[in-house]
PDB file of C-alpha atoms in Angstrom:
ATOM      1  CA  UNK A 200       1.594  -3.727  59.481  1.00  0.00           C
ATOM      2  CA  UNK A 201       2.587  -6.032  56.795  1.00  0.00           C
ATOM      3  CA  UNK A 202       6.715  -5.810  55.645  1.00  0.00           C
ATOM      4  CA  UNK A 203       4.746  -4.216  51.851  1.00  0.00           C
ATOM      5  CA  UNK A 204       5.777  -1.036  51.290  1.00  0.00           C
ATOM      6  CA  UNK A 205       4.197   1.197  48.374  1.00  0.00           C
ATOM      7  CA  UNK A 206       5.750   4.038  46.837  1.00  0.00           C
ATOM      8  CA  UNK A 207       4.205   7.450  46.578  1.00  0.00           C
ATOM      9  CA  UNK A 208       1.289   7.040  48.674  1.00  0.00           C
ATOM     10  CA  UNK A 209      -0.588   9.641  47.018  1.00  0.00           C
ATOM     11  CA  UNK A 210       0.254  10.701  43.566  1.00  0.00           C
ATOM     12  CA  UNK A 211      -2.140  13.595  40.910  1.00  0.00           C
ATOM     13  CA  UNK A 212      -1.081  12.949  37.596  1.00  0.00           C
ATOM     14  CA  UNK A 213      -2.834  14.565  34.018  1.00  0.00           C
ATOM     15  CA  UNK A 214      -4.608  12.459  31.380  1.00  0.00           C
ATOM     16  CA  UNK A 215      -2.248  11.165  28.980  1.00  0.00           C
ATOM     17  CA  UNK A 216       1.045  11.127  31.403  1.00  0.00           C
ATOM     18  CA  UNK A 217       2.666   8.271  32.117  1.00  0.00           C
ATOM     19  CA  UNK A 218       3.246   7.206  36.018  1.00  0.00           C
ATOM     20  CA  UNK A 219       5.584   4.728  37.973  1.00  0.00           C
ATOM     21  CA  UNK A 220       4.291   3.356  40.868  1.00  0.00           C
ATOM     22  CA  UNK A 221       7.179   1.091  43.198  1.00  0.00           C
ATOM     23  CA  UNK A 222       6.249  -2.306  45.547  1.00  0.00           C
ATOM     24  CA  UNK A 223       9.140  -3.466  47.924  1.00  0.00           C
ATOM     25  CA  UNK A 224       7.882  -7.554  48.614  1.00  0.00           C
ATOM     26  CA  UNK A 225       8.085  -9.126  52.449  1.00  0.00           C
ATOM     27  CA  UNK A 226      11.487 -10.438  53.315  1.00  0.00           C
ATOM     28  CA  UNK A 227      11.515 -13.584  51.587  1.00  0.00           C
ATOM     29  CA  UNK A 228       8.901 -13.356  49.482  1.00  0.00           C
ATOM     30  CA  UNK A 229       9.386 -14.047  45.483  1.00  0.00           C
ATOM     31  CA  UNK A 230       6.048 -13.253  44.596  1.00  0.00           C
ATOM     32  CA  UNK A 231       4.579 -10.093  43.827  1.00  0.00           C
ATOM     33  CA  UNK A 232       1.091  -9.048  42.323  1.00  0.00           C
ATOM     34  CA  UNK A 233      -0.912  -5.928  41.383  1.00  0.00           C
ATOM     35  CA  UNK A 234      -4.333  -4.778  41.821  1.00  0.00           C
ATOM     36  CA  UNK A 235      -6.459  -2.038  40.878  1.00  0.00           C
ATOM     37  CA  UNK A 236      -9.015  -0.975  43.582  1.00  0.00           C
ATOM     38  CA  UNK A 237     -11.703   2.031  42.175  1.00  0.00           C
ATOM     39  CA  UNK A 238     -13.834   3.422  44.657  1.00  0.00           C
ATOM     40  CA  UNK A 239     -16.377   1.316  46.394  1.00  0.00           C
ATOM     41  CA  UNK A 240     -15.251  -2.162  44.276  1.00  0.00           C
ATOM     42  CA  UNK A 241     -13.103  -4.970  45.448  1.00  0.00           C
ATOM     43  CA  UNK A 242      -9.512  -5.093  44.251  1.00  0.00           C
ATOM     44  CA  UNK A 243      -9.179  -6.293  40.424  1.00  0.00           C
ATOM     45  CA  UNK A 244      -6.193  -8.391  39.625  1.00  0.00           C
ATOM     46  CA  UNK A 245      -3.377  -6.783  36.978  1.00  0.00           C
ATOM     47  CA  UNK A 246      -0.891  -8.999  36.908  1.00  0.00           C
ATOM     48  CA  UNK A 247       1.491 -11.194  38.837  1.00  0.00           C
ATOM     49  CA  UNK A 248       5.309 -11.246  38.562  1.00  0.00           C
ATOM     50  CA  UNK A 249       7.455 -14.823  40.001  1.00  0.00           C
ATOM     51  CA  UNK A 250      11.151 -14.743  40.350  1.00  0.00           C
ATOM     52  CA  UNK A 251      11.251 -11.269  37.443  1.00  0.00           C
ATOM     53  CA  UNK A 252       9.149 -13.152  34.921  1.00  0.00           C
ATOM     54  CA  UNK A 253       4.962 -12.078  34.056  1.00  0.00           C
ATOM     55  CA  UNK A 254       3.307 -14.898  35.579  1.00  0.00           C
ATOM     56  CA  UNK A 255      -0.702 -14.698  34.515  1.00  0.00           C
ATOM     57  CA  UNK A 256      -2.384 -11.489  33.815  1.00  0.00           C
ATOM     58  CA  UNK A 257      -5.909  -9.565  34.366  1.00  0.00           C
ATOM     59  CA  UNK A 258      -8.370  -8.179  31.755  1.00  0.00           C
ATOM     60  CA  UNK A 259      -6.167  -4.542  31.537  1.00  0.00           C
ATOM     61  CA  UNK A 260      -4.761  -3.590  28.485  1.00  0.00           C
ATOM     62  CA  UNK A 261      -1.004  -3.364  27.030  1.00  0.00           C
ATOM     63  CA  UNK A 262      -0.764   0.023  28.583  1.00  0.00           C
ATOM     64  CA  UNK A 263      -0.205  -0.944  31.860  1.00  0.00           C
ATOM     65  CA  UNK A 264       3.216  -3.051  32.417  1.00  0.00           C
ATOM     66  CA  UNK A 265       5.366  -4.498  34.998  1.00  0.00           C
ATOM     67  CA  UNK A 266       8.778  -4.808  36.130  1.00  0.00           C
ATOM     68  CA  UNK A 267      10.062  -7.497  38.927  1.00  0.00           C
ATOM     69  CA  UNK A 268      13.961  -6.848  40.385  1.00  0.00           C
ATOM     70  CA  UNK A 269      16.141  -9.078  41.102  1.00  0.00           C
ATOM     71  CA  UNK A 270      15.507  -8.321  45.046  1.00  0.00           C
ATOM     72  CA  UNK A 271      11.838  -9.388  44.334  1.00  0.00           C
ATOM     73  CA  UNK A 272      10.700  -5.602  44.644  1.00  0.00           C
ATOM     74  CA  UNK A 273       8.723  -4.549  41.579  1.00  0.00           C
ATOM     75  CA  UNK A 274       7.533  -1.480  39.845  1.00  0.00           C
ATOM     76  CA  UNK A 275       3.776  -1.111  37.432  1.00  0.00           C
ATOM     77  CA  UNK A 276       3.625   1.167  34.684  1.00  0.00           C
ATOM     78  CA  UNK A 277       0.644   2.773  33.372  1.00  0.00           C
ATOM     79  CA  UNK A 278       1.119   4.766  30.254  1.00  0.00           C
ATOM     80  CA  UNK A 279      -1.471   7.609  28.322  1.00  0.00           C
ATOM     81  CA  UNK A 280      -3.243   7.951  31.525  1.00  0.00           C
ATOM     82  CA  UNK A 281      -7.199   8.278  31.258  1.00  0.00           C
ATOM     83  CA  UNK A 282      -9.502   9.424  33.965  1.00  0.00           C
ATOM     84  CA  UNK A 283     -10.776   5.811  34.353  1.00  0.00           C
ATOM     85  CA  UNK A 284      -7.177   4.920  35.926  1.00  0.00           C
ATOM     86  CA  UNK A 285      -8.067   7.012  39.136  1.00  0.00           C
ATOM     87  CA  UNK A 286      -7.643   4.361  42.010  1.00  0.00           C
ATOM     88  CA  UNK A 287      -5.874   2.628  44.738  1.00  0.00           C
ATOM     89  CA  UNK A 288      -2.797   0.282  43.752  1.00  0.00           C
ATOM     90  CA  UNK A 289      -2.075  -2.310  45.737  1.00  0.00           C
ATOM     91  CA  UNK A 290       0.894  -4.748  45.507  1.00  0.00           C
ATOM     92  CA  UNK A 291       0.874  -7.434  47.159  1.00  0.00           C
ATOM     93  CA  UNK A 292       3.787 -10.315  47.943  1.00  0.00           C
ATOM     94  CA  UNK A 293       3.490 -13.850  48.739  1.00  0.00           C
ATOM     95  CA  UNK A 294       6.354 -16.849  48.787  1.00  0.00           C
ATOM     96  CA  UNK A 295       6.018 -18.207  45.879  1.00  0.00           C
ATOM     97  CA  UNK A 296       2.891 -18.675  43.459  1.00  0.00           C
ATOM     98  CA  UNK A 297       1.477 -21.327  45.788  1.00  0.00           C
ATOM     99  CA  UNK A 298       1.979 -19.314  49.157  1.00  0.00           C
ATOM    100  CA  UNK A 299      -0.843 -19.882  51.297  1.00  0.00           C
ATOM    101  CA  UNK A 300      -1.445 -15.814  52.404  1.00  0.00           C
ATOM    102  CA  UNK A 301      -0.580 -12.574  50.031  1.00  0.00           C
ATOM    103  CA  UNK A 302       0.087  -9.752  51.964  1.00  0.00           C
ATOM    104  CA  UNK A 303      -0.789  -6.136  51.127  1.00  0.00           C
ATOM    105  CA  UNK A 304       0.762  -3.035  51.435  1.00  0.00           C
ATOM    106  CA  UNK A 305      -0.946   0.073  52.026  1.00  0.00           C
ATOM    107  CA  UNK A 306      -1.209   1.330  47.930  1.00  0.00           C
ATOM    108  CA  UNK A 307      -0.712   4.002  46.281  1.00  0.00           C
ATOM    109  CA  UNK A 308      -3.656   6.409  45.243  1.00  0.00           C
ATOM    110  CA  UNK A 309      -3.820   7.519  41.806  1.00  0.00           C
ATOM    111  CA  UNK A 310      -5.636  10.955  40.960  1.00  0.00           C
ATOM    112  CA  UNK A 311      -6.135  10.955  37.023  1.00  0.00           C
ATOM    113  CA  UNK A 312      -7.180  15.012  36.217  1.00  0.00           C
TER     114      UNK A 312
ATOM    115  CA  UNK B 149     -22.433 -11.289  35.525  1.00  0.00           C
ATOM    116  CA  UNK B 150     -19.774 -10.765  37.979  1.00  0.00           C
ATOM    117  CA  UNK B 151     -17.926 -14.165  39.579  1.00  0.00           C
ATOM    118  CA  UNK B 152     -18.092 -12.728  42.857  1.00  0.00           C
ATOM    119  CA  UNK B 153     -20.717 -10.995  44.588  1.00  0.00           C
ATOM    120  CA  UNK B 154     -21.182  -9.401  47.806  1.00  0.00           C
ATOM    121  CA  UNK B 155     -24.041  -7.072  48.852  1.00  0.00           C
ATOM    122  CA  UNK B 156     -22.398  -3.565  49.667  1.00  0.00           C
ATOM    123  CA  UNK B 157     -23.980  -2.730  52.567  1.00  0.00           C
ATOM    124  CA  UNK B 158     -23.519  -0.932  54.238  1.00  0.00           C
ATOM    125  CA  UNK B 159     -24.486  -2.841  57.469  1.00  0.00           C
ATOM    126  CA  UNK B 160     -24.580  -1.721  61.163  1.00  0.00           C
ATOM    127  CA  UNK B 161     -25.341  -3.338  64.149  1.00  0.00           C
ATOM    128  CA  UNK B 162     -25.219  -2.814  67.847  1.00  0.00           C
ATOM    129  CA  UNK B 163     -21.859  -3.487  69.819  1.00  0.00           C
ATOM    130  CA  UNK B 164     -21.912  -7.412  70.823  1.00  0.00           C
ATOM    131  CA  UNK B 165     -24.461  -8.461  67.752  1.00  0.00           C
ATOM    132  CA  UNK B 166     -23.724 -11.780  65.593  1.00  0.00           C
ATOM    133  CA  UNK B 167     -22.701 -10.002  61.923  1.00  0.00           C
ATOM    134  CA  UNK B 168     -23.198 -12.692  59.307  1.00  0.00           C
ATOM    135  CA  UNK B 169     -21.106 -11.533  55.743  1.00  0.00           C
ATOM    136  CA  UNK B 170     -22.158 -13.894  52.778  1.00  0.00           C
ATOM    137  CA  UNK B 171     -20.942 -13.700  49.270  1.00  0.00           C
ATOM    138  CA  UNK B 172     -22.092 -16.185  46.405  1.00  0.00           C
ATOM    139  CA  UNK B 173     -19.674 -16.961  43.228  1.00  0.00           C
ATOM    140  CA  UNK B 174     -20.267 -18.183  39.770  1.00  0.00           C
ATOM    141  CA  UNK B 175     -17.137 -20.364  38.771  1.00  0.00           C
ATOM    142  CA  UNK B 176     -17.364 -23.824  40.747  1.00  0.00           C
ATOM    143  CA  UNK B 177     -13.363 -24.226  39.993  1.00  0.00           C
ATOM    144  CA  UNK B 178     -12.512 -22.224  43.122  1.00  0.00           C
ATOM    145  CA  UNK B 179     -10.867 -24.047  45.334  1.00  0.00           C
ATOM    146  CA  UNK B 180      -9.621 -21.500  48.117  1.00  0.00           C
ATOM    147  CA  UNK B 181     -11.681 -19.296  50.182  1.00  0.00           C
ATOM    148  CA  UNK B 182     -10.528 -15.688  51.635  1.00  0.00           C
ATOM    149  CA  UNK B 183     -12.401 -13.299  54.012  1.00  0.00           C
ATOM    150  CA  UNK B 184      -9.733  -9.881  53.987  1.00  0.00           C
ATOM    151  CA  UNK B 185     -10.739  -6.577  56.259  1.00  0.00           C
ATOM    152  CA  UNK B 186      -9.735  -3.268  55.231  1.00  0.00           C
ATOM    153  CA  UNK B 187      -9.828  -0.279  57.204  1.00  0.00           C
ATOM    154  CA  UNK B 188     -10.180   2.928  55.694  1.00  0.00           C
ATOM    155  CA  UNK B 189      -7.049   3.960  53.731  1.00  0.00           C
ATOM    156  CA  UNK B 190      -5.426   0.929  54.263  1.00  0.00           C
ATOM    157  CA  UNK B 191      -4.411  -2.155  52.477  1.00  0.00           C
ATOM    158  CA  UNK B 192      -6.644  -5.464  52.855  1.00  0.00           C
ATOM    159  CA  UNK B 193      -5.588  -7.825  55.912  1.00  0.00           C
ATOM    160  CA  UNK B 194      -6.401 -11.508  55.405  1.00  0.00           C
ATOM    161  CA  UNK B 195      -8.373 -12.713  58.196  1.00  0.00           C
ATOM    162  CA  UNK B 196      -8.798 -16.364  57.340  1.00  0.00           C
ATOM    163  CA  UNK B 197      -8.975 -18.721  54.331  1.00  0.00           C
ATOM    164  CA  UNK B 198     -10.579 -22.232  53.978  1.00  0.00           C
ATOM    165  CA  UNK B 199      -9.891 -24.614  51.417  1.00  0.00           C
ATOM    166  CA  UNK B 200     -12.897 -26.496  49.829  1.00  0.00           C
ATOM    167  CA  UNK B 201     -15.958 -26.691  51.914  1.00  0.00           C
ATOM    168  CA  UNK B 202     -16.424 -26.894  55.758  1.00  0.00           C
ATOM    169  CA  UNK B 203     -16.116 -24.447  58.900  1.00  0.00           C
ATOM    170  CA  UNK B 204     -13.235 -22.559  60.270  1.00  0.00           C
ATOM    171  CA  UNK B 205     -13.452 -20.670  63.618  1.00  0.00           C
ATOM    172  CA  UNK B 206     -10.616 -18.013  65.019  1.00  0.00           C
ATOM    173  CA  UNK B 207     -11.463 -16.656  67.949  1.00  0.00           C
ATOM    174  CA  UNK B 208     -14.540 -14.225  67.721  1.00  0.00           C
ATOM    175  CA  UNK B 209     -14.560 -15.546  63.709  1.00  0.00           C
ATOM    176  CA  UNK B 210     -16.282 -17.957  62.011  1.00  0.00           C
ATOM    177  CA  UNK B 211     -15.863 -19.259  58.249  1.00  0.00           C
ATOM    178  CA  UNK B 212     -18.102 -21.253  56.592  1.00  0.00           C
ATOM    179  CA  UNK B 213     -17.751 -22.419  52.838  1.00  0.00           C
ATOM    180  CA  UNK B 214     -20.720 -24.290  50.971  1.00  0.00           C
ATOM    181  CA  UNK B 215     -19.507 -25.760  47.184  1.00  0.00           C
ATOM    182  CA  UNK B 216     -22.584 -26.773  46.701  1.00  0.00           C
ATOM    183  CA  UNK B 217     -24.513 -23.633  46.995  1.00  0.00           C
ATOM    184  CA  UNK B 218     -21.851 -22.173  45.369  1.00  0.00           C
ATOM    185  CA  UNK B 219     -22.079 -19.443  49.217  1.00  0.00           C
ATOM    186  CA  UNK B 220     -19.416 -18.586  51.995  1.00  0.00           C
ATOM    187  CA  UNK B 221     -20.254 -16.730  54.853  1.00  0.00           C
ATOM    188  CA  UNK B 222     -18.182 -14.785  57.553  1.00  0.00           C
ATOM    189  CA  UNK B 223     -19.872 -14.749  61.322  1.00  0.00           C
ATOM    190  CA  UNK B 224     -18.421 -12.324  63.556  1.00  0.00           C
ATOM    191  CA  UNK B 225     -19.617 -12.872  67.414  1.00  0.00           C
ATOM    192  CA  UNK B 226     -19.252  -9.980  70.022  1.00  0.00           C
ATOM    193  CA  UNK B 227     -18.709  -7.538  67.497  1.00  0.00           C
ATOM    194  CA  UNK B 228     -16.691  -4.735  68.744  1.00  0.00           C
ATOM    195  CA  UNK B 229     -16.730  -1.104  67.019  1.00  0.00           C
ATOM    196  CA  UNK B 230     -13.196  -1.682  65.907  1.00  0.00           C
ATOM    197  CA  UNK B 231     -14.768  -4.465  63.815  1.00  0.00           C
ATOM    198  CA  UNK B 232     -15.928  -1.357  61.713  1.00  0.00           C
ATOM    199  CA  UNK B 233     -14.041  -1.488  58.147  1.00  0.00           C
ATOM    200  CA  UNK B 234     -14.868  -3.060  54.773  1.00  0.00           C
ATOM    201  CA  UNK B 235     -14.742  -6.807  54.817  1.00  0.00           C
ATOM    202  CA  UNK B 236     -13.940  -8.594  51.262  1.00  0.00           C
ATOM    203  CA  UNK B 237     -15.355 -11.889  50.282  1.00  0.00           C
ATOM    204  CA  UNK B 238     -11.962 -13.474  47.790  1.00  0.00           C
ATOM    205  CA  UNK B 239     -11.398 -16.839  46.046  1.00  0.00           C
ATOM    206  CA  UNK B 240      -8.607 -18.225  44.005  1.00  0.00           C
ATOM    207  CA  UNK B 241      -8.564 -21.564  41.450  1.00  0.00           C
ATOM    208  CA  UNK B 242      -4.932 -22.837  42.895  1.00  0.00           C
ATOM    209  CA  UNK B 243      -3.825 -21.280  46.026  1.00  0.00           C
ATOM    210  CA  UNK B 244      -4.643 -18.033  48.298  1.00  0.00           C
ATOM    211  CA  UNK B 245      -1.793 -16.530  47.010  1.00  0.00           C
ATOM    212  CA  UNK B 246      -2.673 -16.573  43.099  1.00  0.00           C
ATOM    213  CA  UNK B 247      -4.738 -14.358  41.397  1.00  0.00           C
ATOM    214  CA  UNK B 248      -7.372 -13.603  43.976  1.00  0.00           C
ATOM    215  CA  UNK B 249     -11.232 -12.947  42.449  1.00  0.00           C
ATOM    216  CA  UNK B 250     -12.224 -10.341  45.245  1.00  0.00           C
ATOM    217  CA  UNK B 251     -16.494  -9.312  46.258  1.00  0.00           C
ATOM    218  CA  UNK B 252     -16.767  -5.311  45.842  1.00  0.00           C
ATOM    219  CA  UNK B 253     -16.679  -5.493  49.871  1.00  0.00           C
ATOM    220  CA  UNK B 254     -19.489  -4.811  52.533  1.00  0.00           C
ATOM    221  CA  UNK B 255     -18.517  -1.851  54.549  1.00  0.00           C
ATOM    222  CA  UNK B 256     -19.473  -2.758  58.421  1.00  0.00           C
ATOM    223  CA  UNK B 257     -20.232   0.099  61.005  1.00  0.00           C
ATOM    224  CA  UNK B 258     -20.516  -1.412  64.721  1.00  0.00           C
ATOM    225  CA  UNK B 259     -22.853   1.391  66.526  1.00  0.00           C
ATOM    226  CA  UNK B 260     -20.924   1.727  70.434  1.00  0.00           C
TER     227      UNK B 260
END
């Protein structure tokens, strides 16, 4: 088990709410990035957070937004829910933006009804 | 056209078969080279990365990274059925910890 830890692991929400998912990084790790995982696809990258600022984003849209803490942990934001955002979220932490391994936590499945 | 792509399987073989993984990737930029596993319900584990081309061996794993061909491979030797899970080809521009281009995964099923 990595030191990642996702909050809720499961989670139902209706179109058009707006959800809070929650990432607490690896001891020691300033780094923390999102991904989007749909059913049967390989992770897609959101976007990355370094020391509380955005550092590079994915192809999602304004909708979905980011917080990094001063204790590295970090929360995403996905507002107006649509069916489409049904997934697995994973965070994942790393030291620093050139770290040589990310490590995930287990993510957080989103049910869009 | 997708930068990464991976055939989905899914694949199963006999307990103690050679597995070979492969991916192939558009973007010749990419610089390092990740092979994660991920078990049902679970996050992906990193199992090895490679920077630029060559071979790198772990134990009963086996990387192998061709620029050229724009191809990387994963070769798993005594496969064991808790080798089962969903392995995913990655790739990043700068390091393994940036934003990581991920394969859609081949899921693996080693038959006891």
């Amino acid at each position: 088990e990595t030191g990642v830890t996702q909050s809720p692991t499961h989670l139902i929400k209706t179109r058009g709410q707006q959800v809070t998912l929650r990432c607490s990084s690896q001891s020691g790790h300033n780094t923390v990035s999102w991904y989007q995982q749909a059913l049967g696809q390989g992770p897609q990258f959101i976007f990355q957070y370094y020391r509380e600022e955005e550092n590079g984003r994915g192809n999602f849209p304004p909708r979905f937004s980011g917080l990094q803490f001063p204790n590295y942990s970090s929360e995403l934001n996905v507002n107006a829910l649509e069916l489409d955002d049904s997934a697995l979220y994973l965070c994942a932490s790393s030291m620093d933006r050139g770290g040589t391994e990310a490590f995930f936590g287990q993510g957080t499945r989103l049910t869009v009804v | 056209q997708k930068e990464v792509e991976q055939d989905p399987g899914p694949l199963s073989v006999p307990e103690g078969a050679i597995v070979s993984l492969n991916c192939t990737y558009s973007n010749s930029a990419f610089q390092y080279f990740m092979w994660y596993r991920q078990y049902s319900r679970k996050g992906p584990e990193l199992l090895m990365y490679t920077y630029s081309s060559g071979n790198k061996e772990d134990g009963r794993f086996t990387a192998q990274v061709d620029k050229s061909s724009k191809y990387i491979s994963l070769f798993i030797r005594d496969s064991q059925p808790s080798d089962s899970a969903t392995y995913l080809c990655a790739m990043t521009l700068y390091s393994s910890a940036s934003k990581i281009i991920f394969g859609s995964g081949t899921r693996l099923s080693i038959r006891p």
